[in-house]
XYZ file of C-alpha atoms in Angstrom:
291
model
C 0.000 0.000 0.000
C 1.428 3.350 -0.998
C 1.576 6.221 1.480
C -1.114 8.202 -0.320
C -3.585 5.340 0.262
C -2.538 4.540 3.829
C -5.730 5.922 5.413
C -8.047 5.736 2.411
C -11.703 5.563 3.377
C -11.086 6.062 7.101
C -13.187 8.343 9.255
C -11.039 10.430 11.601
C -12.131 12.827 14.346
C -9.477 15.340 15.441
C -9.936 17.399 18.582
C -7.895 20.580 18.440
C -7.583 20.104 14.706
C -7.973 23.752 13.729
C -4.594 24.975 14.938
C -1.017 23.930 15.632
C -0.189 20.254 15.850
C -3.804 19.209 15.348
C -4.036 21.114 12.091
C -0.779 19.625 10.795
C -2.132 16.179 11.648
C -5.442 16.967 9.920
C -3.650 18.030 6.753
C -1.512 14.889 6.665
C -4.269 12.356 7.338
C -6.380 14.075 4.676
C -3.477 13.734 2.263
C -3.355 10.034 3.152
C -6.973 9.557 2.112
C -8.972 9.920 5.337
C -12.128 11.926 5.804
C -11.636 14.293 8.723
C -13.877 16.018 11.224
C -12.066 19.034 12.651
C -12.962 20.207 16.134
C -11.860 23.360 17.932
C -13.304 25.973 20.252
C -12.983 28.841 17.741
C -15.687 28.457 15.089
C -13.903 30.764 12.613
C -10.643 28.812 12.936
C -12.507 25.527 12.441
C -14.218 26.784 9.290
C -11.002 28.239 7.861
C -9.210 24.923 8.424
C -12.042 22.929 6.861
C -11.994 25.220 3.810
C -8.249 24.743 3.345
C -8.454 20.976 3.840
C -11.318 20.608 1.389
C -9.584 22.772 -1.215
C -6.085 21.320 -1.015
C -5.998 18.055 0.942
C -9.190 15.999 0.872
C -12.555 15.529 2.533
C -13.223 17.531 5.683
C -15.994 18.906 7.814
C -16.019 20.652 11.156
C -17.669 20.944 14.544
C -16.917 23.927 16.772
C -17.048 23.736 20.554
C -15.113 22.621 23.608
C -14.816 18.829 23.541
C -14.355 18.902 27.308
C -18.146 19.202 27.316
C -19.915 15.866 27.027
C -22.431 17.066 24.414
C -19.703 18.419 22.124
C -17.621 15.254 22.446
C -20.639 13.108 21.608
C -21.549 15.416 18.735
C -18.051 15.103 17.282
C -18.253 11.330 17.152
C -21.773 11.427 15.705
C -20.674 13.909 13.033
C -17.869 11.585 11.938
C -20.349 8.728 11.645
C -22.814 10.901 9.747
C -20.208 12.329 7.377
C -18.188 9.187 6.642
C -20.301 6.301 7.865
C -17.573 5.125 10.201
C -15.242 6.080 13.034
C -11.793 4.601 12.659
C -9.546 7.059 14.460
C -9.896 9.532 17.317
C -7.032 11.998 17.758
C -6.918 14.361 20.731
C -4.618 17.351 20.170
C -6.360 20.050 22.211
C -4.417 21.918 24.851
C -4.295 25.171 26.773
C -1.275 26.820 28.332
C -0.593 27.197 32.013
C -1.321 30.772 33.208
C 1.771 33.043 33.086
C 4.112 32.532 36.061
C 1.833 29.800 37.387
C 3.032 27.604 40.227
C 1.562 25.842 43.235
C 2.267 29.089 45.093
C 0.124 31.223 42.820
C -2.459 29.260 40.818
C -6.104 29.519 41.812
C -8.367 26.527 42.303
C -10.513 27.553 39.331
C -7.467 27.913 37.056
C -6.281 24.443 38.052
C -9.742 22.966 37.469
C -9.886 24.594 34.009
C -6.554 23.026 33.030
C -7.583 19.561 34.202
C -10.911 19.878 32.387
C -9.253 21.028 29.146
C -6.756 18.174 29.056
C -8.027 15.193 31.011
C -11.725 16.065 30.652
C -11.473 16.371 26.873
C -9.744 13.011 26.524
C -12.206 11.321 28.872
C -15.347 12.605 27.153
C -14.159 11.929 23.600
C -12.797 8.472 24.414
C -15.962 7.616 26.320
C -18.018 8.564 23.251
C -15.761 6.752 20.772
C -14.889 3.561 22.666
C -18.256 1.749 22.439
C -18.418 2.314 18.686
C -14.879 1.118 18.094
C -15.304 -1.872 20.408
C -18.523 -2.916 18.653
C -16.858 -2.835 15.225
C -13.738 -4.603 16.551
C -11.234 -1.989 15.418
C -10.085 1.559 15.959
C -7.156 3.718 16.976
C -7.176 6.342 19.718
C -4.218 8.722 19.809
C -4.033 11.148 22.701
C -1.575 13.982 23.134
C 0.490 14.077 26.290
C 3.568 16.130 27.091
C 7.009 15.623 28.571
C 5.849 18.328 30.997
C 4.337 15.495 33.061
C 7.885 14.858 34.313
C 7.743 18.204 36.110
C 10.769 19.712 34.361
C 8.708 22.578 32.973
C 7.102 23.466 36.293
C 3.445 24.425 36.462
C 0.530 22.582 38.038
C -2.598 21.795 36.034
C -0.790 21.350 32.722
C 1.658 18.637 33.859
C -1.001 17.086 36.087
C -3.525 16.957 33.243
C -1.048 15.578 30.732
C 0.224 12.989 33.197
C -3.361 11.919 33.798
C -3.869 11.604 30.034
C -0.968 9.147 29.971
C -2.484 7.034 32.741
C -5.984 7.096 31.297
C -4.746 6.137 27.836
C -2.742 3.178 29.112
C -5.793 2.003 31.069
C -8.039 2.407 28.010
C -5.545 0.411 25.948
C -5.661 -2.448 28.453
C -9.458 -2.438 28.611
C -9.980 -2.323 24.834
C -7.163 -4.588 23.661
C -9.473 -7.591 23.564
C -11.855 -5.624 21.341
C -9.212 -4.850 18.724
C -9.018 -1.165 19.657
C -5.650 0.509 20.178
C -4.810 3.535 22.343
C -1.470 5.344 22.432
C 0.002 8.679 23.494
C 2.226 11.110 21.621
C 4.220 13.659 23.628
C 5.088 16.186 20.909
C 7.498 19.067 20.715
C 6.696 21.607 18.016
C 6.511 25.317 17.367
C 2.914 26.413 17.940
C 1.148 29.462 19.342
C 1.661 27.967 22.819
C 5.427 27.716 22.327
C 6.311 31.048 20.734
C 6.579 34.658 21.811
C 8.586 36.708 24.286
C 6.684 35.437 27.319
C 7.260 31.790 26.393
C 10.958 32.410 25.755
C 11.349 34.188 29.085
C 9.613 31.282 30.816
C 11.950 28.701 29.271
C 15.017 30.769 30.134
C 13.776 31.164 33.700
C 13.335 27.387 34.019
C 16.931 26.967 32.883
C 18.118 29.579 35.353
C 16.311 27.767 38.174
C 17.910 24.446 37.203
C 14.754 22.727 35.962
C 15.901 22.546 32.325
C 19.403 21.691 31.187
C 21.128 23.675 28.460
C 20.266 21.236 25.658
C 16.582 21.044 26.592
C 16.347 24.817 26.884
C 17.828 25.335 23.423
C 15.592 22.657 21.914
C 12.527 24.266 23.506
C 13.457 27.659 22.061
C 14.115 26.240 18.575
C 11.279 23.764 18.109
C 10.551 22.424 14.623
C 7.255 23.107 12.823
C 4.291 20.895 13.683
C 4.572 19.023 10.377
C 7.572 17.179 11.836
C 5.482 15.437 14.501
C 2.352 14.825 12.393
C 3.708 11.639 10.720
C 3.847 9.794 14.059
C 0.124 10.422 14.567
C -0.590 9.201 11.030
C 1.511 6.091 11.588
C -0.330 5.223 14.813
C -3.636 5.781 13.020
C -2.722 3.303 10.288
C -2.747 -0.483 10.109
C 1.039 -0.409 10.096
C 0.819 0.150 13.858
C -1.820 -2.505 14.501
C 0.386 -4.270 17.074
C 1.045 -1.113 19.119
C -1.144 -0.166 22.048
C -0.614 1.288 25.509
C 2.577 3.060 24.418
C 3.791 6.590 25.193
C 5.855 8.078 22.379
C 7.856 11.282 22.007
C 8.373 13.261 18.819
C 10.169 16.573 18.411
C 11.715 17.678 15.138
C 13.887 14.816 13.931
C 13.734 13.015 17.273
C 11.407 10.085 17.919
C 11.437 8.187 21.206
C 9.374 6.053 23.558
C 8.945 5.881 27.311
C 9.507 2.463 28.815
C 6.814 1.298 31.197
C 7.810 2.261 34.743
C 8.920 -0.684 36.860
C 9.732 -0.547 40.573
C 13.271 -0.862 41.831
C 13.326 -3.198 44.817
C 14.969 -1.514 47.812
C 14.163 -4.178 50.354
C 11.869 -7.078 51.107
C 10.676 -9.073 54.083
C 7.874 -11.583 54.340
C 5.035 -10.049 56.342
C 3.938 -13.498 57.485
C 6.943 -13.959 59.744
C 8.480 -10.477 60.058
C 7.645 -7.217 61.771
C 7.029 -4.048 59.750
C 10.083 -2.027 58.754
C 11.066 0.456 61.399
C 11.518 4.111 60.478
C 15.261 3.834 61.127
C 15.545 0.727 58.940
C 13.712 2.484 56.128
C 16.057 5.460 56.384
C 19.125 3.237 56.077
C 17.622 1.306 53.192
C 16.336 4.292 51.235
C 18.888 7.007 51.946
C 21.845 4.831 52.875
């Protein structure tokens, strides 16, 4: 199968598809033959993207609204079924930035809740709407967007927490749906978008480096990110049958770099059988852990 036919006839719903990484993904999967439903909160941006896709890339339609709302998420899936008669791929690319200078010392409860809703809530509602359809047909690919920010290196609160939760939810979805033939994976992308450009963003990255959170190489890479078209192919690959054996994986893509997180495994620090031993004492734990 040639690349231009890789996704021929597929129905693809893309959340956050009107801008940035989501738009680059929408353009590529259209080029590969899929019919695309573009979702975004800005109705004008959605329509402009749909017009460009239809004129230069392939079949596209749109649905404006915040997919963190259950009705919008359900409507997105229904629109894909109505437009293309099928739902083969769900791609979540939506994201919002942490408030400027946000930290656990300054963020409000409502700001934190908004970030969790935008990231984790969007993935939950769209996956919840798509999963029964995919499971019933015995196939489908869910691709959610995480971030290396979940490691904490970029500071913040709701953004790393939400993206880390997306990782955990996706891995759990993959385990639950594997027997139904449905795959679920995460991409942690690095690309130049409206969220990663501008004087404020650059000052933030430089401040993280100054505080010791980012090393020199990571700082420079963050300030010189490649265009979104460099990460779009990984989404297209995971959407295709070429990746039919991959599920429950967390990938990274930034410019020419592609990587994968290994599944965390515990390092054994000590063991005693609770059937014939007392609990560890605090002093014993200190020696074992810090010693």
